[in-house]
C-alpha positions as a printed NumPy array, in Angstrom:
array([[-29.364, -28.478, -11.125],
       [-29.789, -25.164,  -8.765],
       [-28.86 , -22.148, -10.63 ],
       [-25.644, -21.618,  -8.66 ],
       [-24.295, -25.66 ,  -9.488],
       [-24.774, -24.914, -13.047],
       [-23.774, -20.812, -12.737],
       [-20.012, -23.174, -10.807],
       [-20.622, -25.518, -14.092],
       [-19.854, -23.326, -16.463],
       [-16.608, -21.944, -15.546],
       [-14.617, -25.338, -16.816],
       [-17.088, -26.019, -19.494],
       [-15.641, -22.037, -20.334],
       [-12.058, -23.271, -20.035],
       [-12.805, -26.207, -21.95 ],
       [-13.499, -24.21 , -25.461],
       [-10.746, -22.249, -24.66 ],
       [ -8.463, -24.625, -25.104],
       [-10.63 , -25.884, -28.389],
       [ -9.019, -22.472, -29.4  ],
       [-12.611, -21.226, -29.817],
       [-11.984, -17.68 , -29.812],
       [-12.661, -15.99 , -26.561],
       [-15.531, -13.843, -26.806],
       [-17.445, -16.493, -29.006],
       [-17.2  , -18.397, -25.484],
       [-18.665, -16.598, -23.449],
       [-20.737, -15.811, -25.865],
       [-21.72 , -19.084, -26.23 ],
       [-21.839, -20.237, -22.826],
       [-23.609, -17.199, -21.233],
       [-26.17 , -17.774, -23.869],
       [-26.256, -21.061, -23.302],
       [-26.793, -20.903, -19.624],
       [-29.139, -18.258, -19.851],
       [-31.476, -21.034, -21.12 ],
       [-30.97 , -22.861, -18.889],
       [-31.308, -20.854, -15.69 ],
       [-34.495, -19.392, -17.126],
       [-36.06 , -23.027, -18.28 ],
       [-35.815, -21.452, -22.176],
       [-34.966, -19.49 , -25.665],
       [-37.058, -16.251, -24.059],
       [-35.337, -14.23 , -21.774],
       [-32.123, -15.579, -23.881],
       [-33.274, -14.045, -26.976],
       [-34.657, -10.829, -26.023],
       [-31.305, -10.311, -23.76 ],
       [-29.456, -10.851, -27.283],
       [-31.244,  -7.958, -28.514],
       [-31.234,  -5.129, -25.534],
       [-27.599,  -6.818, -24.279],
       [-25.793,  -6.069, -28.861],
       [-27.368,  -2.074, -28.55 ],
       [-25.864,  -0.991, -24.787],
       [-23.775,  -2.637, -24.967],
       [-22.337,  -1.428, -30.026],
       [-24.026,   2.589, -28.628],
       [-22.235,   3.087, -25.47 ],
       [-21.007,   5.978, -24.967],
       [-18.014,   5.461, -22.883],
       [-17.181,   2.402, -25.232],
       [-16.436,   4.946, -28.454],
       [-13.165,   5.727, -26.248],
       [-11.56 ,   2.198, -27.216],
       [-11.942,   3.242, -31.36 ],
       [-10.836,   7.4  , -30.874],
       [ -7.405,   5.947, -29.446],
       [ -6.763,   2.93 , -31.578],
       [ -6.924,   4.771, -34.18 ],
       [ -4.252,   7.613, -32.532],
       [ -1.836,   5.07 , -31.829],
       [ -2.626,   4.267, -35.761],
       [ -1.486,   7.903, -36.718],
       [  1.26 ,   8.518, -34.537],
       [  3.132,   5.506, -36.605],
       [  2.386,   7.183, -39.334],
       [  4.18 ,  10.144, -39.223],
       [  5.999,   8.368, -37.85 ],
       [  6.312,   8.959, -34.095],
       [  7.935,   5.338, -33.873],
       [ 11.311,   5.711, -35.302],
       [ 12.165,   9.597, -34.048],
       [ 11.266,   8.005, -29.736],
       [ 13.36 ,   5.259, -30.716],
       [ 16.46 ,   7.132, -32.605],
       [ 15.939,   9.734, -29.   ],
       [ 16.229,   7.585, -27.126],
       [ 19.058,   5.428, -28.577],
       [ 20.472,   8.673, -29.406],
       [ 21.413,   8.822, -25.801],
       [ 22.149,   5.575, -24.051],
       [ 22.664,   3.957, -26.974],
       [ 26.459,   3.966, -26.405],
       [ 26.058,   2.086, -23.359],
       [ 26.077,  -1.657, -22.855],
       [ 22.844,  -2.594, -23.211],
       [ 21.169,   0.561, -23.724],
       [ 20.634,  -0.532, -27.828],
       [ 17.697,  -2.271, -25.657],
       [ 17.043,   0.576, -22.784],
       [ 16.817,   2.395, -25.855],
       [ 13.752,   0.59 , -27.091],
       [ 11.949,  -0.056, -24.045],
       [ 12.403,   4.339, -23.747],
       [ 10.412,   4.485, -27.406],
       [  8.077,   1.254, -26.015],
       [  7.26 ,   4.174, -23.068],
       [  6.968,   6.961, -25.131],
       [  4.879,   5.541, -27.649],
       [  2.585,   3.568, -25.202],
       [  1.438,   7.294, -24.782],
       [ -0.157,   8.543, -27.022],
       [ -0.756,   4.482, -27.743],
       [ -2.917,   2.576, -24.876],
       [ -2.925,  -1.017, -26.937],
       [ -0.552,  -3.62 , -25.323],
       [  0.48 ,  -5.701, -28.719],
       [  0.17 ,  -1.929, -31.202],
       [  3.105,  -0.597, -28.809],
       [  5.148,  -4.367, -29.56 ],
       [  4.476,  -4.476, -32.838],
       [  5.135,  -0.602, -33.663],
       [  8.401,  -0.805, -32.181],
       [  8.865,  -4.092, -33.189],
       [  9.518,  -3.391, -36.485],
       [ 11.606,   0.135, -36.196],
       [ 14.177,  -1.58 , -33.82 ],
       [ 14.415,  -4.743, -34.189],
       [ 16.807,  -4.188, -37.356],
       [ 19.727,  -2.207, -34.977],
       [ 19.793,  -4.45 , -32.605],
       [ 20.556,  -6.917, -34.956],
       [ 22.417,  -4.822, -36.214],
       [ 25.193,  -3.895, -33.218],
       [ 25.514,  -7.924, -32.475],
       [ 22.464,  -8.257, -29.732],
       [ 21.301, -11.928, -30.085],
       [ 18.002, -13.104, -30.925],
       [ 15.886, -13.872, -28.064],
       [ 17.022, -11.512, -25.722],
       [ 16.329,  -8.622, -28.515],
       [ 12.744, -10.216, -29.127],
       [ 11.977, -10.676, -25.513],
       [ 12.771,  -6.906, -24.157],
       [ 10.44 ,  -5.831, -26.971],
       [  7.688,  -8.153, -26.281],
       [  8.321,  -6.541, -22.609],
       [  8.585,  -3.228, -23.796],
       [  5.685,  -4.022, -25.664],
       [  2.9  ,  -3.633, -22.278],
       [  4.014,  -0.464, -21.377],
       [  1.808,   0.178, -24.262],
       [ -1.391,  -1.159, -21.716],
       [  0.325,   0.152, -18.19 ],
       [  0.809,   3.721, -19.93 ],
       [ -2.106,   6.153, -20.073],
       [ -4.232,   6.413, -22.423],
       [ -4.7  ,   2.233, -21.487],
       [ -7.812,   1.023, -23.338],
       [ -7.78 ,  -1.409, -21.132],
       [ -8.053,   0.885, -18.408],
       [-11.322,   2.629, -20.15 ],
       [-12.6  ,  -1.34 , -20.136],
       [-11.435,  -1.33 , -16.156],
       [-12.688,   1.537, -15.429],
       [-16.84 ,   1.327, -16.849],
       [-17.055,  -2.236, -15.514],
       [-16.908,  -0.841, -11.704],
       [-18.223,   2.55 , -12.401],
       [-14.152,   4.19 , -11.898],
       [-12.812,   8.082, -13.067],
       [-10.427,   7.575, -16.226],
       [ -8.623,  10.729, -15.629],
       [ -8.419,   9.436, -12.155],
       [ -7.208,   5.529, -13.048],
       [ -4.82 ,   7.414, -15.648],
       [ -2.866,   9.433, -12.915],
       [ -2.567,   6.551, -10.668],
       [ -1.708,   4.612, -13.311],
       [  1.513,   7.192, -13.914],
       [  3.94 ,   6.796, -11.278],
       [  3.778,   2.774, -12.052],
       [  3.889,   3.243, -15.609],
       [  7.984,   4.738, -15.232],
       [  8.694,   2.222, -13.125],
       [  7.673,   0.258, -14.809],
       [  9.989,   1.252, -17.944],
       [ 13.188,   2.373, -14.917],
       [ 12.365,  -1.878, -14.   ],
       [ 13.308,  -3.382, -17.377],
       [ 15.982,  -0.861, -17.977],
       [ 17.823,  -2.586, -14.643],
       [ 16.41 ,  -6.006, -15.325],
       [ 19.087,  -5.399, -19.478],
       [ 21.408,  -4.13 , -16.618],
       [ 21.472,  -6.57 , -14.839],
       [ 20.835,  -9.433, -18.078],
       [ 24.025,  -8.009, -20.215],
       [ 26.296,  -8.508, -17.793],
       [ 25.003, -12.265, -17.079],
       [ 25.495, -12.543, -20.742],
       [ 27.989, -10.046, -21.487],
       [ 27.468, -12.294, -25.335],
       [ 24.445, -10.564, -25.741],
       [ 24.858,  -7.884, -26.992],
       [ 27.239,  -5.307, -29.075],
       [ 28.162,  -1.886, -28.193],
       [ 27.863,   1.773, -30.088],
       [ 30.232,   3.989, -30.426],
       [ 28.341,   7.7  , -28.542],
       [ 26.558,  10.606, -30.664],
       [ 28.223,  13.632, -30.259],
       [ 25.637,  16.272, -27.919],
       [ 24.473,  18.266, -30.854],
       [ 22.964,  14.554, -32.685],
       [ 21.775,  13.786, -28.794],
       [ 20.187,  17.008, -28.744],
       [ 18.491,  17.501, -32.197],
       [ 16.859,  13.916, -32.413],
       [ 15.338,  14.971, -29.172],
       [ 13.724,  17.972, -30.557],
       [ 12.159,  15.854, -33.086],
       [  9.666,  14.123, -30.179],
       [  8.731,  16.856, -28.788],
       [  4.95 ,  16.32 , -30.902],
       [  4.817,  13.386, -28.4  ],
       [  4.97 ,  15.263, -25.74 ],
       [  2.888,  17.439, -26.855],
       [ -0.334,  15.354, -28.332],
       [  0.55 ,  13.173, -24.51 ],
       [ -0.109,  16.195, -22.044],
       [ -2.845,  17.987, -24.584],
       [ -4.856,  14.511, -24.193],
       [ -3.573,  13.263, -19.897],
       [ -4.167,  16.418, -18.575],
       [ -7.1  ,  17.695, -20.911],
       [ -8.924,  15.02 , -19.872],
       [ -7.889,  15.013, -15.493],
       [ -8.491,  19.071, -15.621],
       [-12.113,  18.524, -17.296],
       [-11.205,  20.719, -20.074],
       [-13.319,  17.778, -22.243],
       [-13.954,  14.442, -21.812],
       [-11.686,  11.487, -22.109],
       [-14.089,  10.318, -25.483],
       [-13.046,  14.102, -26.803],
       [ -9.517,  13.311, -24.661],
       [ -8.835,  10.396, -27.632],
       [-10.917,  12.424, -30.783],
       [ -8.34 ,  15.588, -29.623],
       [ -5.521,  13.035, -29.92 ],
       [ -6.267,  11.52 , -32.29 ],
       [ -6.71 ,  15.175, -34.517],
       [ -2.932,  15.834, -33.307],
       [ -1.399,  12.495, -34.631],
       [ -3.571,  12.545, -37.303],
       [ -2.127,  16.136, -38.082],
       [  1.723,  15.899, -37.052],
       [  1.387,  11.715, -39.779],
       [  0.589,  14.252, -42.442],
       [  2.938,  17.306, -41.363],
       [  5.135,  14.881, -41.015],
       [  3.595,  13.255, -45.394],
       [  3.227,   9.811, -43.526],
       [ -0.691,  10.093, -44.634],
       [ -1.582,   9.692, -48.034],
       [ -5.389,   8.859, -49.103],
       [ -3.847,   5.34 , -49.453],
       [ -2.639,   5.279, -45.318],
       [ -5.481,   7.25 , -44.04 ],
       [ -7.575,   4.104, -45.285],
       [ -5.726,   1.617, -44.091],
       [ -5.997,   2.94 , -40.818],
       [ -8.939,   3.033, -40.742],
       [ -9.632,  -0.857, -41.849],
       [ -7.083,  -1.506, -39.37 ],
       [ -8.751,   0.62 , -36.508],
       [-12.174,  -1.156, -37.171],
       [-10.821,  -4.419, -37.185],
       [ -9.297,  -3.467, -34.096],
       [-12.957,  -2.493, -32.041],
       [-14.636,  -4.736, -33.643],
       [-12.435,  -7.69 , -32.185],
       [-12.697,  -6.009, -28.923],
       [-15.971,  -4.735, -29.388],
       [-16.986,  -8.668, -29.319],
       [-15.062,  -9.717, -27.171],
       [-17.267,  -7.228, -24.839],
       [-19.971,  -8.524, -25.875],
       [-19.17 , -12.144, -25.625],
       [-18.468, -11.402, -21.693],
       [-21.535,  -9.163, -21.301],
       [-23.695, -12.249, -21.824],
       [-21.637, -14.756, -19.9  ],
       [-20.939, -12.034, -16.777],
       [-25.315, -11.   , -16.969],
       [-25.804, -14.983, -16.967],
       [-23.308, -15.197, -13.469],
       [-24.994, -12.798, -12.389],
       [-28.461, -14.503, -12.582],
       [-27.22 , -17.355, -10.855],
       [-25.933, -15.477,  -8.108],
       [-22.846, -16.213,  -8.12 ],
       [-20.41 , -13.571,  -7.466],
       [-22.137, -12.788,  -4.822],
       [-22.345, -16.337,  -3.068],
       [-18.377, -16.295,  -3.792],
       [-17.855, -12.935,  -1.845],
       [-19.715, -14.194,   1.086],
       [-17.87 , -16.648,   1.243],
       [-14.459, -15.953,   0.819],
       [-15.73 , -12.471,   3.706],
       [-16.768, -15.676,   6.164],
       [-13.087, -17.322,   5.415],
       [-11.965, -15.206,   7.589],
       [ -8.913, -15.395,   6.122],
       [ -6.287, -11.864,   5.42 ],
       [ -7.246,  -8.977,   3.623],
       [ -3.782,  -9.378,   1.718],
       [ -3.835, -13.01 ,   1.488],
       [ -7.181, -12.891,  -0.593],
       [ -5.368, -10.619,  -2.815],
       [ -2.342, -12.691,  -2.756],
       [ -4.531, -15.887,  -3.9  ],
       [ -6.353, -13.556,  -6.476],
       [ -2.867, -12.235,  -7.953],
       [ -1.499, -15.748,  -8.3  ],
       [ -5.159, -16.578, -10.463],
       [ -3.962, -14.147, -12.72 ],
       [ -0.845, -14.938, -13.343],
       [ -2.008, -18.839, -13.987],
       [ -4.673, -17.43 , -16.056],
       [ -1.71 , -14.629, -18.114],
       [ -0.222, -18.072, -19.954],
       [ -3.855, -18.985, -21.67 ],
       [ -5.549, -15.357, -22.049],
       [ -4.701, -12.549, -23.561],
       [ -5.907,  -9.286, -21.52 ],
       [ -9.156,  -7.716, -22.272],
       [-10.517, -11.268, -22.051],
       [ -8.463, -11.769, -18.533],
       [-10.355,  -8.57 , -17.174],
       [-13.817,  -9.078, -18.992],
       [-14.722, -12.346, -17.713],
       [-12.826, -11.57 , -13.462],
       [-13.095,  -8.834, -12.556],
       [-17.537,  -8.595, -12.636],
       [-16.295, -12.109,  -9.638],
       [-13.223, -10.56 ,  -7.62 ],
       [-14.588,  -6.48 ,  -8.208],
       [-17.523,  -7.743,  -5.014],
       [-14.419,  -9.668,  -2.593],
       [-11.849,  -6.623,  -3.693],
       [-14.147,  -4.251,  -2.423],
       [-15.17 ,  -6.099,   0.911],
       [-11.816,  -5.901,   2.127],
       [-10.041,  -3.655,   4.161],
       [ -7.083,  -2.729,   2.893],
       [ -6.829,   0.934,   4.491],
       [ -8.07 ,   2.64 ,   2.47 ],
       [-11.595,   4.825,   0.899],
       [-13.176,   2.128,  -1.282],
       [-12.582,   4.538,  -4.197],
       [ -8.474,   4.388,  -4.145],
       [ -9.196,   1.017,  -3.347],
       [-10.335,   0.214,  -6.359],
       [ -7.751,   2.862,  -8.598],
       [ -5.693,   0.576,  -5.87 ],
       [ -6.552,  -2.41 ,  -7.186],
       [ -7.44 ,  -1.361, -11.417],
       [ -3.397,  -0.711, -11.261],
       [ -2.152,  -3.306,  -9.806],
       [ -4.526,  -5.98 , -12.004],
       [ -3.465,  -4.179, -15.141],
       [  0.413,  -4.795, -14.27 ],
       [ -0.487,  -8.728, -13.277],
       [ -2.46 ,  -8.507, -16.652],
       [  0.388,  -6.774, -18.558],
       [  2.346,  -9.952, -17.093],
       [  0.456, -13.043, -19.165],
       [  1.849, -11.031, -21.708],
       [  5.215, -11.903, -22.072],
       [  4.186, -15.263, -20.068],
       [  5.047, -18.552, -21.811],
       [  3.59 , -20.112, -23.219],
       [  0.54 , -18.346, -24.541],
       [  2.156, -14.348, -24.023],
       [  0.472, -13.135, -27.289],
       [  3.198, -10.052, -27.398],
       [  6.336, -13.142, -27.754],
       [  3.866, -14.417, -30.648],
       [  3.513, -10.97 , -32.442],
       [  7.209,  -9.52 , -31.94 ],
       [  8.457, -13.787, -32.422],
       [  7.13 , -13.985, -36.116],
       [  8.485, -11.038, -36.574],
       [ 11.515, -12.974, -36.045],
       [ 11.943, -16.458, -37.589],
       [ 15.272, -16.419, -37.153],
       [ 15.231, -16.803, -33.768],
       [ 13.793, -19.888, -31.172],
       [ 11.225, -19.32 , -29.125],
       [ 11.99 , -21.556, -26.453],
       [ 15.499, -18.73 , -27.309],
       [ 12.817, -15.596, -26.552],
       [ 10.936, -17.06 , -23.456],
       [ 14.106, -17.851, -21.402],
       [ 15.406, -14.077, -22.176],
       [ 11.478, -13.094, -20.809],
       [ 11.702, -15.331, -17.777],
       [ 13.977, -12.554, -16.949],
       [ 11.02 ,  -8.976, -16.785],
       [  8.491, -11.532, -16.213],
       [ 10.958, -11.446, -11.842],
       [ 11.2  ,  -7.986, -12.038],
       [  7.826,  -7.698, -13.001],
       [  6.707, -10.27 , -10.242],
       [  8.406,  -7.41 ,  -7.755],
       [  7.013,  -4.357,  -9.062],
       [  3.873,  -6.322,  -8.173],
       [  5.354,  -6.953,  -4.448],
       [  6.126,  -3.716,  -4.434],
       [  3.206,  -1.394,  -5.395],
       [  0.855,  -3.727,  -2.832],
       [  2.548,  -2.933,   0.248],
       [  3.346,   0.565,  -0.678],
       [ -0.228,   1.686,  -2.171],
       [  0.934,   4.707,  -1.746],
       [  3.033,   4.965,  -4.417],
       [  0.319,   4.062,  -7.145],
       [ -2.453,   6.992,  -5.148],
       [  0.809,   9.643,  -4.146],
       [ -0.297,  11.424,  -6.975],
       [ -3.556,  11.145,  -6.995],
       [ -3.919,  12.306,  -3.246],
       [ -1.757,  15.589,  -3.586],
       [ -3.657,  16.719,  -6.865],
       [ -6.39 ,  16.465,  -5.01 ]])
């Protein structure tokens, strides 16, 4: 069996292990380690790579941004920022038809700007918004689907942990990726709100009515979210303007949200310890997946699978747009069985060389950034795509009274909104790249 055949055989083996419920990080690690054994005819190279890859992965300065952003999200929760965001959005939108659900989406967008994790955004906003949605008579499936979809904004609106991983894998500028994600993130929030508006008109019994609040109370609620705006502007603008590196920006953000939590009384010795432990657990999970992906992708590189696949696709003579459509369709399929980080780590080393050699009328850097944002959105769809949408399980676990099938039915409206947005961003790259071009 040739090296190329060994590499191609690894794909069904890896998928089989995933279907057998072996953790994705461990699956990639074991397949990569075993693949190296067969490719190099022994354990010498595999064990040597185990030593070198582990050290290079866990000592990477670029990856230190991940625990900082996760810690920032933890401190933001302690500081009551999630509650303040929801109350402010509810004060201005809550009296509209489906307004409390729209408020939850708006709050998710705001919290995503200081969190960077989809699951953390969904879990945090679920605790804040679910009681209010129940209080005003919103149906269980509609409520859980709204919060699951809103949680996906956590990885799209910068800062984003997944974008950081993509930037490292493709050697792109993190600040430029953050800037390019801004307008698509706003479009996502607007699209979800329009979806809610359509849903409550098609299903009038799914949402109750909340009386409007006086303007004095609306402005008072709005004033309480100023810390979120300050932290967001400080981190994103600071990184983009070169005041500090992305890692330093994440540390500044964590410090800022920590001080806000301290002044608001949410920071105690116990809560601080729990925040560090939770961040450490999440970081360990992410880093192990990164290590597994590094092993598997290193094995694939030795088998020449990515290079041969890119050459084969290029020789087909298909339109670049058709090839892009096929790749994005594959992401939608993968999203049904894999989490977002695993998809990025597993597929980008294979798909990115293919995209890089296609002509979309953009510069190589613009193509990389545009593709990254589109992939991020499609990966985001995977978080709410049945049957294995991670956000769906996170939110549904908070509302045991709602059958999962009801959540599945309602979330399809949000999936449709995401697909329409992907089509628009693919057809008009200037939407993604316009802000970047304007500021350069």
